[in-house]
Structure formats: C-alpha cells, structure tokens
Coordinates of C-alpha atoms in Angstrom, one line a residue:
Chain O
M1 CA 39.6 -49.4 42.4
A2 CA 36.2 -51.0 43.1
E3 CA 33.3 -50.2 40.8
K4 CA 30.7 -49.3 43.3
N5 CA 28.9 -46.3 44.0
S6 CA 31.0 -44.1 46.2
N7 CA 29.3 -42.0 48.8
I8 CA 30.4 -38.9 47.0
D9 CA 28.8 -40.2 43.8
L10 CA 25.3 -40.4 45.6
V11 CA 25.7 -37.0 47.0
F12 CA 26.0 -35.5 43.6
R13 CA 23.6 -37.8 41.9
N14 CA 20.9 -37.2 44.5
G15 CA 21.7 -33.6 44.8
L16 CA 21.5 -32.8 41.2
Q17 CA 18.7 -35.1 40.3
D18 CA 15.9 -32.6 40.1
Y19 CA 17.8 -29.5 40.0
E20 CA 16.7 -26.9 37.5
V21 CA 18.5 -23.8 36.2
L22 CA 16.5 -21.5 34.1
P23 CA 18.1 -20.9 30.8
P24 CA 18.4 -17.3 29.3
V25 CA 15.2 -15.8 28.3
D26 CA 16.1 -15.6 24.6
E27 CA 17.0 -19.3 24.4
W28 CA 13.7 -20.4 23.1
A29 CA 13.7 -17.7 20.4
N30 CA 17.0 -19.1 19.1
I31 CA 15.8 -22.6 19.2
S32 CA 12.5 -21.9 17.6
S33 CA 14.1 -19.9 14.7
S34 CA 16.5 -22.8 14.2
I35 CA 13.7 -25.3 14.0
H36 CA 11.6 -23.2 11.7
A37 CA 14.4 -21.7 9.7
G38 CA 13.3 -21.3 6.2
K39 CA 9.7 -22.3 6.9
N40 CA 8.2 -19.2 8.3
R41 CA 10.8 -16.6 8.4
R42 CA 9.6 -13.1 9.6
Y43 CA 10.5 -10.4 7.1
S44 CA 12.2 -7.3 8.4
F45 CA 10.5 -4.0 8.2
M46 CA 13.0 -2.6 5.8
G47 CA 12.8 -5.8 3.7
S48 CA 9.1 -5.4 3.4
I49 CA 9.5 -1.7 2.4
A50 CA 12.0 -2.8 -0.4
V51 CA 9.6 -5.5 -1.7
V52 CA 6.7 -3.0 -1.7
V53 CA 8.9 -0.4 -3.7
L54 CA 10.1 -3.1 -6.1
I55 CA 6.6 -4.3 -6.8
F56 CA 5.5 -0.7 -7.3
A57 CA 8.4 0.0 -9.6
F58 CA 7.8 -3.3 -11.6
A59 CA 4.1 -2.4 -12.0
G60 CA 4.9 1.1 -13.0
S61 CA 7.3 -0.1 -15.6
I62 CA 4.9 -2.4 -17.1
I63 CA 2.1 0.2 -17.4
W64 CA 4.6 2.7 -18.9
M65 CA 5.9 0.2 -21.4
I66 CA 2.3 -0.6 -22.5
N67 CA 1.6 3.2 -22.7
S68 CA 4.8 3.9 -24.8
R69 CA 4.0 1.0 -27.1
F70 CA 0.6 2.3 -27.7
S71 CA 1.8 5.8 -28.4
E72 CA 4.3 4.3 -30.7
I73 CA 1.8 2.5 -32.7
I74 CA -0.5 5.6 -33.0
N75 CA 2.6 7.6 -34.1
N76 CA 3.3 5.1 -36.8
N77 CA -0.1 5.2 -38.0
R78 CA 0.0 9.0 -38.2
V79 CA 2.9 8.8 -40.6
I80 CA 1.0 6.4 -42.9
T81 CA -1.9 8.8 -42.7
L82 CA 0.0 11.8 -43.8
N83 CA 1.4 9.9 -46.7
Q84 CA -2.0 9.1 -48.0
T85 CA -2.8 10.7 -51.3
N86 CA -6.4 10.0 -51.0
A87 CA -6.7 11.1 -47.2
P88 CA -9.3 13.6 -46.6
S89 CA -8.1 17.1 -45.7
V90 CA -10.1 16.9 -42.4
N91 CA -7.8 14.1 -41.2
N92 CA -4.5 16.1 -41.5
A93 CA -6.2 19.1 -39.8
L94 CA -7.4 16.8 -37.0
I95 CA -4.1 15.1 -36.5
S96 CA -2.1 18.3 -36.4
S97 CA -4.4 19.8 -33.8
E98 CA -4.2 16.6 -31.6
A99 CA -1.6 17.9 -29.2
E100 CA -3.7 20.8 -28.1
T101 CA -7.2 19.2 -28.0
M102 CA -6.4 15.7 -26.7
P103 CA -4.4 15.5 -23.6
T104 CA -5.4 11.9 -23.0
I105 CA -6.2 9.4 -25.6
L106 CA -8.7 6.8 -24.6
N107 CA -10.1 5.7 -28.0
E108 CA -8.5 5.2 -31.3
I109 CA -10.8 5.1 -34.4
I110 CA -9.0 3.3 -37.4
V111 CA -10.5 4.0 -40.7
N112 CA -9.6 1.9 -43.7
S113 CA -8.9 4.5 -46.5
K114 CA -8.1 2.0 -49.0
N115 CA -11.6 0.7 -49.5
N116 CA -12.8 4.4 -49.2
K117 CA -14.6 3.8 -45.8
N118 CA -15.3 7.1 -44.1
I119 CA -15.1 8.6 -40.4
P120 CA -18.2 8.5 -38.2
S121 CA -20.4 11.6 -38.0
T122 CA -19.9 14.3 -35.2
D123 CA -22.9 12.9 -33.1
E124 CA -21.4 9.4 -33.3
L125 CA -17.9 10.8 -32.3
K126 CA -19.6 12.6 -29.4
A127 CA -21.1 9.3 -28.3
L128 CA -17.5 7.9 -28.3
D129 CA -16.2 10.6 -26.1
I130 CA -14.4 12.3 -28.9
S131 CA -12.5 14.6 -26.5
K132 CA -10.3 11.5 -25.8
T133 CA -10.5 10.0 -29.3
R134 CA -7.9 9.9 -32.1
I135 CA -8.7 9.1 -35.6
T136 CA -6.2 7.3 -37.8
Y137 CA -6.2 6.3 -41.4
I138 CA -4.5 3.2 -42.4
E139 CA -4.1 1.3 -45.7
D140 CA -4.4 -2.3 -44.5
A141 CA -6.8 -2.3 -41.7
T142 CA -8.7 -5.7 -41.4
E143 CA -11.8 -3.9 -40.1
D144 CA -13.7 -1.1 -41.8
I145 CA -13.8 1.0 -38.7
A146 CA -12.3 -0.2 -35.4
I147 CA -12.2 1.5 -32.1
R148 CA -9.5 0.7 -29.6
R149 CA -10.0 1.7 -26.0
N150 CA -7.2 1.5 -23.6
S151 CA -6.0 -1.5 -25.3
L152 CA -3.8 -2.5 -28.3
T153 CA -6.6 -4.9 -29.5
P154 CA -9.6 -3.6 -31.4
I155 CA -12.6 -4.2 -29.2
T156 CA -15.5 -2.8 -31.4
T157 CA -15.9 -2.7 -35.1
F158 CA -18.8 -1.3 -37.0
N159 CA -20.0 0.0 -40.4
I160 CA -21.6 3.5 -40.5
P161 CA -24.2 4.1 -43.2
N162 CA -25.0 7.6 -44.7
I163 CA -21.5 9.0 -43.9
P164 CA -21.4 12.8 -44.0
D165 CA -19.0 14.7 -46.2
K166 CA -15.5 13.8 -45.1
T167 CA -13.8 16.8 -46.8
S168 CA -15.6 19.3 -44.6
N169 CA -13.6 21.3 -42.2
R170 CA -16.5 21.9 -40.0
K171 CA -16.0 18.7 -38.1
V172 CA -12.6 19.8 -36.9
F173 CA -14.0 22.9 -35.0
E174 CA -16.9 20.8 -33.7
I175 CA -14.5 18.3 -32.2
K176 CA -12.5 21.0 -30.5
N177 CA -15.6 22.5 -29.0
V178 CA -16.6 19.1 -27.8
A179 CA -13.2 18.5 -26.2
T180 CA -13.3 21.9 -24.3
E181 CA -16.7 21.2 -23.1
M182 CA -15.8 17.8 -21.7
E183 CA -12.9 19.0 -19.8
E184 CA -14.7 21.7 -18.1
H185 CA -17.2 19.2 -16.7
E186 CA -14.6 17.1 -14.8
K187 CA -14.0 19.0 -11.7
W188 CA -15.2 16.8 -9.0
K189 CA -14.1 13.4 -8.1
F190 CA -15.6 10.9 -5.6
G191 CA -14.1 7.5 -4.7
A192 CA -13.3 4.7 -2.2
T193 CA -9.7 4.2 -0.9
I194 CA -7.9 1.6 1.1
Q195 CA -4.4 1.6 2.4
P196 CA -2.5 -1.3 3.8
A197 CA 0.4 -0.2 5.9
Y198 CA 3.3 -1.0 8.1
Y199 CA 3.4 1.0 11.4
S200 CA 6.4 1.6 13.6
K201 CA 7.9 4.5 15.8
F202 CA 10.7 7.0 16.2
N203 CA 12.1 7.8 19.6
F204 CA 13.5 11.4 19.4
N205 CA 14.9 11.3 23.0
N206 CA 16.8 8.1 22.3
D207 CA 16.7 7.3 25.9
D208 CA 17.5 3.6 27.0
A209 CA 14.0 2.9 28.3
G210 CA 12.3 4.1 25.1
R211 CA 14.7 2.4 22.8
D212 CA 14.3 -1.0 24.7
Y213 CA 10.6 -0.9 24.6
I214 CA 10.6 0.0 21.0
N215 CA 13.0 -2.9 20.3
E216 CA 10.6 -5.4 21.5
E217 CA 7.5 -3.9 19.8
N218 CA 7.3 -5.4 16.4
V219 CA 5.8 -3.4 13.6
A220 CA 2.4 -5.1 12.5
F221 CA 0.1 -4.9 9.6
S222 CA -2.2 -1.8 9.8
Y223 CA -4.9 -0.5 7.4
S224 CA -7.2 2.2 6.6
G225 CA -10.2 2.4 4.2
G226 CA -12.9 5.0 3.5
I227 CA -14.5 7.4 1.1
S228 CA -12.9 10.4 -0.5
F229 CA -14.0 13.6 -2.1
G230 CA -11.9 15.8 -4.4
I231 CA -12.1 19.1 -6.3
E232 CA -9.7 20.3 -9.1
L233 CA -8.6 23.7 -8.3
G234 CA -6.6 23.8 -11.7
K235 CA -5.6 21.6 -14.4
R236 CA -2.9 19.9 -12.2
L237 CA -3.9 20.7 -8.6
T238 CA -6.5 18.7 -6.7
V239 CA -7.6 19.1 -3.0
Q240 CA -9.0 16.0 -1.3
T241 CA -10.8 15.2 1.8
G242 CA -12.9 12.4 3.2
L243 CA -13.6 10.0 5.9
S244 CA -11.5 6.9 6.7
F245 CA -11.4 4.1 9.3
N246 CA -8.0 3.6 10.5
S247 CA -6.7 0.6 12.3
L248 CA -3.1 0.6 13.8
G249 CA -1.5 -2.5 15.4
Q250 CA 1.7 -3.6 17.0
E251 CA 3.0 -6.9 18.6
I252 CA 4.4 -6.5 22.1
N253 CA 7.0 -9.3 22.6
G254 CA 8.3 -10.8 25.7
V255 CA 5.2 -11.2 27.6
A256 CA 4.3 -14.8 28.4
S257 CA 0.7 -15.5 28.9
F258 CA -1.0 -18.5 30.6
A259 CA -4.7 -19.5 30.8
G260 CA -6.5 -20.9 33.8
F261 CA -5.4 -18.2 36.3
A262 CA -9.0 -17.4 37.5
K263 CA -9.0 -20.0 40.3
Y264 CA -5.9 -18.7 41.9
N265 CA -6.9 -15.1 41.4
D266 CA -8.3 -13.7 44.7
S267 CA -7.8 -10.1 44.1
K268 CA -10.6 -7.6 44.2
S269 CA -8.7 -5.3 41.8
A270 CA -10.2 -4.6 38.4
S271 CA -6.8 -5.2 36.8
D272 CA -4.0 -7.3 38.2
F273 CA -1.5 -7.0 35.3
S274 CA -0.4 -3.8 33.7
I275 CA 1.9 -3.9 30.6
T276 CA 4.1 -0.8 29.9
T277 CA 4.4 0.0 26.1
A278 CA 5.8 2.8 24.1
S279 CA 2.1 4.0 23.3
G280 CA 0.6 3.7 26.8
T281 CA -0.2 1.1 29.5
I282 CA -2.2 -1.9 28.8
K283 CA -4.5 -2.8 31.7
S284 CA -5.5 -6.3 31.8
T285 CA -9.1 -7.0 32.8
N286 CA -9.1 -10.8 31.9
R287 CA -8.9 -12.5 35.3
D288 CA -8.2 -15.8 33.6
I289 CA -4.9 -14.8 32.0
Y290 CA -1.7 -14.7 33.9
L291 CA 0.9 -12.4 32.4
A292 CA 4.8 -12.5 33.1
D293 CA 7.9 -10.8 31.7
N294 CA 9.7 -13.1 29.4
G295 CA 11.8 -10.8 27.3
N296 CA 14.7 -8.3 27.7
V297 CA 12.6 -5.4 29.0
P298 CA 10.6 -5.6 32.3
R299 CA 7.2 -4.2 31.4
V300 CA 4.6 -6.4 33.4
I301 CA 3.6 -4.8 36.6
T302 CA 1.8 -7.1 39.1
L303 CA 1.6 -8.3 42.5
Y304 CA 1.6 -11.9 41.2
T305 CA 5.4 -12.0 40.3
M306 CA 7.0 -15.3 39.5
D307 CA 8.4 -15.4 43.0
M308 CA 4.9 -15.5 44.4
F309 CA 3.2 -17.7 41.7
D310 CA 4.6 -20.1 39.3
P311 CA 2.3 -20.7 36.3
L312 CA 4.1 -23.9 35.3
K313 CA 3.8 -25.4 38.7
A314 CA 0.3 -24.4 38.9
N315 CA -0.4 -26.2 35.6
L316 CA -1.6 -23.2 33.8
N317 CA -1.7 -23.6 30.1
Y318 CA 0.9 -21.5 28.2
I319 CA -0.6 -19.4 25.3
A320 CA 1.9 -17.2 23.7
N321 CA 4.8 -14.9 24.3
S322 CA 3.3 -11.7 22.8
I323 CA 0.3 -9.4 23.1
I324 CA -1.3 -7.5 20.1
Q325 CA -2.2 -3.9 20.7
N326 CA -4.7 -2.4 18.5
M327 CA -6.0 1.1 18.1
K328 CA -8.9 2.2 15.8
Y329 CA -9.2 5.8 14.6
I330 CA -11.6 7.8 12.4
E331 CA -9.4 9.9 10.1
I332 CA -10.3 13.1 8.4
P333 CA -7.7 13.9 5.8
V334 CA -6.9 17.1 3.7
L335 CA -4.6 16.1 1.0
V336 CA -3.2 18.3 -1.8
R337 CA -2.4 16.4 -5.0
Y338 CA -0.2 18.0 -7.7
K339 CA -0.1 16.4 -11.1
V340 CA 3.6 16.2 -12.2
V341 CA 3.0 14.3 -15.3
D342 CA -0.3 14.9 -17.2
R343 CA -1.0 11.9 -19.3
R344 CA -3.1 8.9 -19.6
L345 CA -1.0 7.7 -16.7
D346 CA -0.6 10.7 -14.4
I347 CA 2.3 11.0 -11.9
N348 CA 1.2 12.9 -8.8
M349 CA 2.9 14.3 -5.7
V350 CA 0.7 14.1 -2.6
G351 CA 0.9 15.9 0.8
G352 CA -1.4 16.9 3.5
L353 CA -2.6 16.6 7.1
S354 CA -5.1 14.3 8.9
Y355 CA -7.0 14.5 12.2
N356 CA -7.3 11.1 13.8
I357 CA -10.0 10.6 16.3
L358 CA -9.6 7.5 18.6
V359 CA -12.7 5.5 18.7
S360 CA -11.7 2.2 20.3
N361 CA -8.6 0.3 21.4
S362 CA -8.0 -3.2 22.5
S363 CA -5.3 -5.7 23.4
Y364 CA -5.5 -9.3 22.9
I365 CA -3.3 -12.6 22.6
K366 CA -3.7 -14.6 19.4
S367 CA -2.5 -18.2 19.3
D368 CA -3.6 -21.0 16.9
G369 CA -6.4 -18.9 15.5
I370 CA -7.9 -18.3 19.0
K371 CA -8.1 -14.7 20.3
Y372 CA -7.8 -14.0 24.0
T373 CA -9.0 -10.5 24.9
I374 CA -6.8 -8.8 27.5
G375 CA -8.0 -5.3 28.0
S376 CA -7.2 -1.9 26.6
T377 CA -4.5 0.7 26.6
E378 CA -4.8 3.6 29.0
G379 CA -3.2 7.1 28.3
L380 CA -3.9 7.3 24.6
S381 CA -4.6 10.8 23.2
P382 CA -8.2 11.0 22.0
V383 CA -7.2 13.1 18.9
T384 CA -3.9 13.1 17.1
L385 CA -2.5 14.9 14.1
S386 CA -0.5 13.2 11.4
S387 CA 1.1 14.4 8.2
S388 CA 1.4 12.5 5.0
V389 CA 3.6 12.8 2.0
G390 CA 3.9 10.5 -1.1
M391 CA 4.1 10.2 -4.8
G392 CA 2.0 7.9 -7.0
M393 CA 0.2 7.2 -10.2
E394 CA -3.4 7.7 -11.4
Y395 CA -4.5 5.6 -14.4
R396 CA -7.5 6.5 -16.4
L397 CA -9.7 3.4 -16.7
S398 CA -12.4 5.0 -18.8
E399 CA -13.7 8.6 -19.4
R400 CA -14.8 9.1 -15.9
M401 CA -13.2 6.2 -13.8
T402 CA -9.7 6.5 -12.5
F403 CA -7.6 4.1 -10.3
S404 CA -4.8 5.6 -8.2
V405 CA -1.9 3.9 -6.5
E406 CA 0.2 6.1 -4.1
P407 CA 2.9 5.0 -1.7
L408 CA 2.4 7.3 1.3
L409 CA 4.7 7.9 4.3
R410 CA 2.6 9.0 7.3
Y411 CA 4.2 10.7 10.3
Y412 CA 2.3 11.3 13.6
V413 CA 3.0 14.9 14.6
T414 CA 1.5 14.2 18.0
P415 CA 2.4 10.9 19.8
L416 CA -0.5 8.4 20.3
G417 CA 0.2 8.0 23.8
G418 CA 2.8 8.6 26.5
L419 CA 5.9 7.0 28.0
T420 CA 7.5 9.1 30.6
G421 CA 11.0 10.3 29.6
S422 CA 10.6 9.4 25.9
N423 CA 9.4 11.3 22.8
I424 CA 8.0 8.6 20.7
H425 CA 6.3 9.5 17.5
P426 CA 4.7 6.7 15.3
Y427 CA 5.0 6.6 11.4
S428 CA 3.6 4.3 8.8
L429 CA 4.5 3.5 5.2
G430 CA 1.6 2.4 3.1
I431 CA 0.1 2.3 -0.4
L432 CA -3.0 4.3 -0.7
S433 CA -5.1 3.0 -3.7
G434 CA -8.6 3.7 -4.8
F435 CA -11.1 4.1 -7.6
F436 CA -12.4 7.5 -8.3
Y437 CA -15.4 8.7 -10.4
N438 CA -14.8 12.0 -12.0
F439 CA -17.7 14.4 -12.8
Chain Y
M1 CA -2.3 -30.0 32.5
N2 CA -1.7 -31.0 29.0
D3 CA -0.8 -34.7 28.8
I4 CA 2.7 -35.3 27.4
R5 CA 1.4 -37.4 24.6
E6 CA -0.8 -34.5 23.3
I7 CA 2.1 -32.2 23.6
I8 CA 4.3 -34.6 21.6
K9 CA 1.6 -35.1 19.0
G10 CA 1.2 -31.4 18.6
C11 CA 5.0 -31.0 18.3
L12 CA 5.1 -33.6 15.6
E13 CA 2.3 -31.7 13.8
G14 CA 4.4 -28.6 13.9
N15 CA 2.3 -26.8 16.5
R16 CA 4.5 -24.0 17.9
R17 CA 2.5 -23.6 21.1
D18 CA 3.2 -27.3 22.0
Q19 CA 6.9 -27.0 21.0
E20 CA 7.3 -24.0 23.3
L21 CA 5.3 -25.7 26.1
L22 CA 7.6 -28.8 25.8
Y23 CA 10.6 -26.6 26.0
R24 CA 9.4 -24.5 29.0
R25 CA 8.6 -27.7 30.9
H26 CA 12.0 -29.4 30.6
A27 CA 14.4 -26.5 29.8
G28 CA 15.2 -26.0 33.4
K29 CA 16.4 -29.5 34.1
L30 CA 18.1 -29.9 30.9
Y31 CA 20.0 -26.8 31.2
A32 CA 21.2 -27.9 34.6
V33 CA 22.6 -31.0 32.8
C34 CA 24.3 -28.9 30.2
L35 CA 26.0 -26.8 32.8
Q36 CA 27.3 -30.0 34.4
Y37 CA 29.0 -31.0 31.2
A38 CA 29.9 -27.7 29.7
E39 CA 33.2 -25.9 30.1
S40 CA 31.4 -22.5 30.0
D41 CA 27.9 -21.0 30.1
E42 CA 28.2 -20.2 26.5
E43 CA 28.9 -23.8 25.7
A44 CA 26.0 -24.8 27.9
R45 CA 23.6 -22.7 25.8
D46 CA 24.9 -24.2 22.6
I47 CA 24.4 -27.7 24.1
L48 CA 20.9 -26.9 25.2
Q49 CA 20.2 -25.4 21.8
D50 CA 21.6 -28.3 19.7
G51 CA 19.9 -30.6 22.2
F52 CA 16.6 -29.3 21.7
I53 CA 16.8 -29.2 18.0
K54 CA 17.8 -32.9 18.0
I55 CA 14.8 -33.6 20.4
F56 CA 12.4 -31.9 18.0
Q57 CA 14.0 -33.6 15.1
N58 CA 13.9 -37.1 16.6
L59 CA 10.6 -36.8 18.4
Q60 CA 9.0 -39.3 16.1
N61 CA 11.5 -42.0 17.3
Y62 CA 10.2 -41.8 20.9
K63 CA 8.1 -44.8 21.4
F64 CA 6.6 -43.8 24.7
E65 CA 8.6 -46.5 26.3
G66 CA 10.4 -45.5 29.4
S67 CA 10.7 -41.9 30.8
F68 CA 10.4 -39.2 28.2
E69 CA 12.6 -37.0 30.4
G70 CA 15.2 -39.7 30.5
W71 CA 15.1 -40.0 26.7
M72 CA 15.6 -36.1 26.3
R73 CA 18.4 -36.2 28.8
R74 CA 20.4 -38.9 27.0
I75 CA 20.1 -36.7 23.8
V76 CA 21.4 -33.6 25.7
V77 CA 24.3 -35.8 27.3
N78 CA 25.2 -37.2 23.8
T79 CA 25.2 -33.6 22.5
A80 CA 27.6 -32.5 25.2
L81 CA 29.8 -35.6 24.4
E82 CA 29.9 -34.5 20.8
K83 CA 31.0 -30.9 21.9
F84 CA 33.5 -32.6 24.2
R85 CA 34.9 -34.8 21.5
A86 CA 35.1 -32.0 19.0
R87 CA 37.2 -29.9 21.4
H88 CA 39.4 -32.7 22.6
N89 CA 39.8 -34.6 19.3
L90 CA 43.3 -33.1 18.7
Y91 CA 44.9 -35.2 21.4
R92 CA 44.1 -38.6 22.9
V93 CA 43.6 -38.7 26.5
D94 CA 46.5 -41.2 27.3
D95 CA 46.2 -44.0 29.9
I96 CA 47.5 -43.2 33.1
D97 CA 49.5 -45.4 35.1
P98 CA 47.6 -46.8 38.1
A99 CA 50.6 -45.8 40.3
D100 CA 49.7 -42.1 39.6
E101 CA 46.3 -42.5 41.1
P102 CA 46.0 -40.2 44.1
E103 CA 45.4 -41.6 47.6
A104 CA 41.7 -41.7 48.5
E105 CA 40.4 -38.8 50.3
P106 CA 38.8 -39.6 53.6
E107 CA 35.0 -39.4 53.0
N108 CA 33.0 -37.0 55.0
E109 CA 29.6 -38.3 55.9
D110 CA 28.2 -34.9 56.7
Y111 CA 27.0 -33.2 53.8
A112 CA 24.4 -31.0 55.5
G113 CA 23.9 -27.5 54.0
L114 CA 25.3 -28.4 50.6
E115 CA 22.7 -27.4 48.1
A116 CA 22.3 -28.3 44.4
A117 CA 23.7 -24.9 43.3
D118 CA 27.0 -25.7 45.5
L119 CA 27.2 -29.2 44.0
L120 CA 26.8 -27.8 40.4
Y121 CA 29.6 -25.1 41.1
I122 CA 31.9 -27.8 42.6
I123 CA 31.5 -30.1 39.7
R124 CA 32.1 -27.4 37.1
E125 CA 35.5 -26.8 38.7
L126 CA 36.8 -30.2 37.7
P127 CA 39.2 -30.6 34.8
P128 CA 37.1 -31.5 31.7
K129 CA 38.3 -35.1 31.4
Y130 CA 37.7 -35.8 35.1
R131 CA 34.3 -34.1 34.9
M132 CA 33.1 -36.0 31.8
V133 CA 34.0 -39.4 33.3
F134 CA 32.5 -38.5 36.7
N135 CA 29.2 -37.3 35.1
L136 CA 28.9 -40.3 32.9
Y137 CA 29.7 -42.8 35.7
A138 CA 28.3 -41.3 38.9
I139 CA 25.4 -39.3 37.5
E140 CA 24.3 -41.1 34.3
G141 CA 25.2 -44.6 35.4
Y142 CA 27.3 -45.8 32.4
S143 CA 29.9 -48.4 33.0
H144 CA 33.6 -47.8 32.5
K145 CA 33.5 -49.9 29.3
E146 CA 30.8 -47.8 27.9
I147 CA 32.6 -44.5 29.0
S148 CA 35.8 -45.8 27.4
Q149 CA 34.1 -46.1 23.9
M150 CA 32.2 -42.8 24.4
L151 CA 35.3 -40.9 25.1
N152 CA 37.9 -42.9 23.1
I153 CA 40.0 -43.8 26.2
S154 CA 40.9 -47.0 27.8
E155 CA 38.8 -48.5 30.7
G156 CA 41.9 -48.0 32.9
T157 CA 41.9 -44.3 32.0
S158 CA 38.2 -44.1 32.8
K159 CA 38.7 -45.5 36.2
S160 CA 41.6 -43.4 36.9
N161 CA 39.9 -40.3 35.9
L162 CA 37.0 -41.2 38.1
S163 CA 39.3 -41.8 41.1
R164 CA 40.8 -38.4 40.6
A165 CA 37.5 -36.7 40.2
R166 CA 36.1 -38.3 43.4
S167 CA 39.2 -37.2 45.2
I168 CA 39.1 -33.6 44.0
L169 CA 35.3 -33.4 44.7
Q170 CA 35.7 -34.8 48.1
K171 CA 38.3 -32.3 49.0
K172 CA 36.1 -29.5 47.8
V173 CA 33.1 -30.8 49.5
N174 CA 35.0 -31.0 52.7
L175 CA 36.2 -27.6 52.2
Y176 CA 32.6 -26.3 51.6
T177 CA 31.2 -28.1 54.5
G178 CA 34.0 -26.9 56.7
I179 CA 33.4 -23.3 55.7
R180 CA 29.7 -23.5 56.3
K181 CA 30.2 -25.1 59.7
S182 CA 32.6 -22.4 60.8
I183 CA 30.1 -19.7 59.5
I184 CA 27.2 -21.4 61.5
N185 CA 29.3 -21.7 64.6
G186 CA 30.6 -18.4 64.5

C-alpha cells in the first residue's frame, strides 16, 4: 500500500479542518471547577448555615463557661465569708439577700478582712452601681479593696478613709432601696443593629419552570442595618421597632455577557434584552452589553439571538456568565423579645413582622472588580411583609450598655415579585447583632 | 479582540475571565476533534475536559512557536490516545496478514453535498482501531512508524488498518452521495 494521501483522506481532512461543534453548555463549569478545585470552592448554602450555627454555638459556650467560672469563684468566696469569725454581720445579711436584690452581678468588691479593712460607704457604693454589685470578704486578698467588673481580673483597687460603722444593718436596707430604684429606671433601650444574611427562595407550587429558575439563582450575601428603639413591658418582655436599610441580592447564573455591542445595536428600543428571574424581569438598558443564554434555563428574551448575531465572531469581549440582581428596602420592624433566661447573659426568643418598602433596585455584572450596570427589575412589589423568628443572647457590657447576637430566620409572607405560574417566597437566615443603650 | 498573548498571559496569572475566553474561542473546534476520536459523546466530553485541564496546566510550556491552535489540538489528540490505550490495553491489536487486506473500493470523485457533519458522522461509525489510525494518519499527518509507537502496533498493522478504514469510508461516502443524488434528482 502506497503511503500517499488518498483522495478520501483529503476529503475528510479538508472537510473537518475548521469544523466546530459546540460542547454542552455546562462543560466550562466542569472544567473551571476542576482547574480551581480546592482554591476557591463555593460553599453551599446549608454549609454556610452550619458554619454560622457552629460559630454561634462556640461563642455561646465560651461566654457561658466564663460566666460559670466567675459565679463559681464568687460562690467559693461566699463560703469563706460565712466562715469568718470576725466578719461583720452586715456582710452575712447582704449575702443572704443577694438572690432577691441582685439579678445581674456586674461588679464584685473584695474586702480584705484579715487586716481589718472595711467596706465602702453607701454613697461610694451607689457610685459603683451597687444594684449590680456583690461584696465579698476574703482572708488572703492581695489588695485592700478590689473591684471586679465583668472580669476575673481586678481592674481597680483603692483605699477608703473614714470608713463608716461596718456593723450597722442600715446599709443593707439602703442597698436594697438603691437596687429597686435602679431597676425601675431601665425601661427604654436605643441602639444600632446590623444583620448579615443569606437570602434564598421557596417555591410552593413546585412547578418545573419555577424550580429551574431558582436552581440557577444562587444565594448571595445580603445585609441590613439601622437604628432600633425598645420598651420593656415587663421584666422579661420587650417590644422593639426602628428603621433599617435592607439590601437583598442574588446571582443569576447561565447568562453570558459581552461588551462592545453598541456599534452593532441599531435598535430604537429602550431595552433589547430581558432576563426572566424568579423575582421579576430584568430589563437591560445598557446598549453596549450583549446577553445570551448559557445555562440550563432559557431566560434571555431578545431579537438578537445567537442565530442572528454571534458575539464571538463579532469579536465582542466576554465579561461573565452571571448577573447580580440587587434590591434595596427600607424596613420598619415590630419585634417582640421574651427573656427566657434572665442573667448577666440573657437568652431571648424573638419574633415579629416587618414592612419592607422598596426604594431602589438594580442589576449588574461584576468581573475582575469592574461593575457593568445592566438595568433594573420590573414587576417588584413596592411593599412587602416579612415575618421573623429567632433566638439569641444579650450580654450586659456595663450598667447601661448591652450587646445582642440573635440568629434570625426571616420569611417573606408576600413575594418580592412575580413569576407566572409559580408561588415563590424568599427567606433569609442572618445574625442580627447590635449595641443598645438602656435608660 | 484580545490578543492571544494577552489571553495566555491572563490565564497564566489565574485570571478566570481569560481562561473562559480561551475556552470559548477554541472549545468548538476541539470538541469536534474529540468527537472524531471518541467512542461516545460521553467520552468526547471527558476528552475535552481532560484536554483543557492539561492545556491550562501546561500553558507555561507554550513558547509561541507555531500555531497555538495546533498546540492545543495535539494535547487533545494525545488525551484521546490515552483514553484509547486505557480502553484497549487489555489486548494487543495483532498484526494482520496483508493477504486479509480488502480490495480497494473504487474512488468516487464527486463529493458534492457532503457536509462536515456528515463526514464526522461517517468517521464515528468506523471501528475504533481503524478510526484511530485513519485520524492519526489522514487528518493529523502522522507516519505509520509514529502511529505504530503511539498505538503499540506494528507498522504493517497500521497500514492495514488504514487501508480497511479507507475502504469502509469510501463505501459510506459513496452511499451518502448516492442517496443525496437520488433525493435531488427525485
């Protein structure tokens, strides 16, 4: 057999030389994930929730352990005090009445009874917020008088001249009165809150179209922040309202975008590309951006289909394969907070409703730090109602300042927008945290 | 249009947009190559995926000498060969007695109407060992000596497989062009 190019060889060589077959649409995603495996893996939504819960549980455990350890030391000191033969009677009376008068201990005064140092006067105790102060006598204190404030380490030491009569019972009653007075004053609270959250959606109709759209709409980082007012209706019940700015976002996958389309775009229409999403229809007003379906769900509606216009052949610059959809709301919440555990570290249950007023919405493409604005979403409801439920902790930083951390599940009772045939309700899981001033 | 040097530079720096751009520019042609060699669409996807991973991993070895497309094509063909060897390594493709060679099919000079999609379809109908030799010899331009080393067969087997492949292809091409003519002529 002669080694020459047969005619049939040339037919196939020439015929197939420039032949192209488009690979399946998800092939690049597979290749990309293989290339970047382990470098920048996208965490799943449930994985993120698990991490948040674990961090919260870990932080709670640490605080609880510190709290328990502090209480244990105080309790040990109390035993020493009771065994003191030279301890003044006022101290026993004070300690025995602690449970009723001091629900939260912020300060601890340690008095060295061995060298016969004495407790501060009533006025001095008032200055130290006596309603939250415990006095303990110990034999081997290194300081004459030490104050511990939310810490196991003494932070202030001092000597008090002209000590009043330590055996008088009068001080006990005065301290009780001070405590009652202080508690009555703390009815209002004002603070600032922030809530990072993950946002996603339920589809109650479970129709194919709705499910397919949601599957290609990734959860994205959302946040809210604002000011908050609260009033205590009882020892354990607080009603809270305020004003927050709320930003929701999601990433629409499977929409390829190309820059440089303006010179080919002869249309007089205000919008040449529409992108259907589970929350409404994005209308593109950027005439320089060409958009095409590149996912499992056809969602781009345009006259410039790939049959009519090939962005690669036209040398348009590829930007990305996703669009960010963002909506901003002013939120007016009404939350009810019930204190389940009433200690220095409170445990609260929270629930309530919020009105969300749409103030703006935008859609854009982000690639390599550059933001290409596309347009906005049509069909969004101007006002939506959401409900929230959660459980959290409130930690007393000082007499008047508290810090709260509350994982909160928010469910939108009314949908943000409409997708025909679907019944899609968004939800978010976030951590509401804030500082409050009590007065 | 971004210059290929800039795109390669971006890929080497880990720029995902350049990586995707490189893929989208060349995936169509390379996937067609994969389909020529693969025994199924699934295997073609595997070859394309493994091939592109090798391309990105070895991009720093491309010295801008010769066609970049040709360099990528060689990587994809080598990937296809690896798949073929892995699939066929359980048995050796034995030498065939030249007496078994089929008689040459009369060549038809009229290939009008045969489109690339038809040619790809025809070539994919060949038995794997014939298809591999035909692709490597007729399309890629390797010699029988090189093919014998690539496929672990003798040069005689390579020649014989090529002959059989040509004969089968010629028959199918004649069949296709005959059908097309009869359709056109009513």
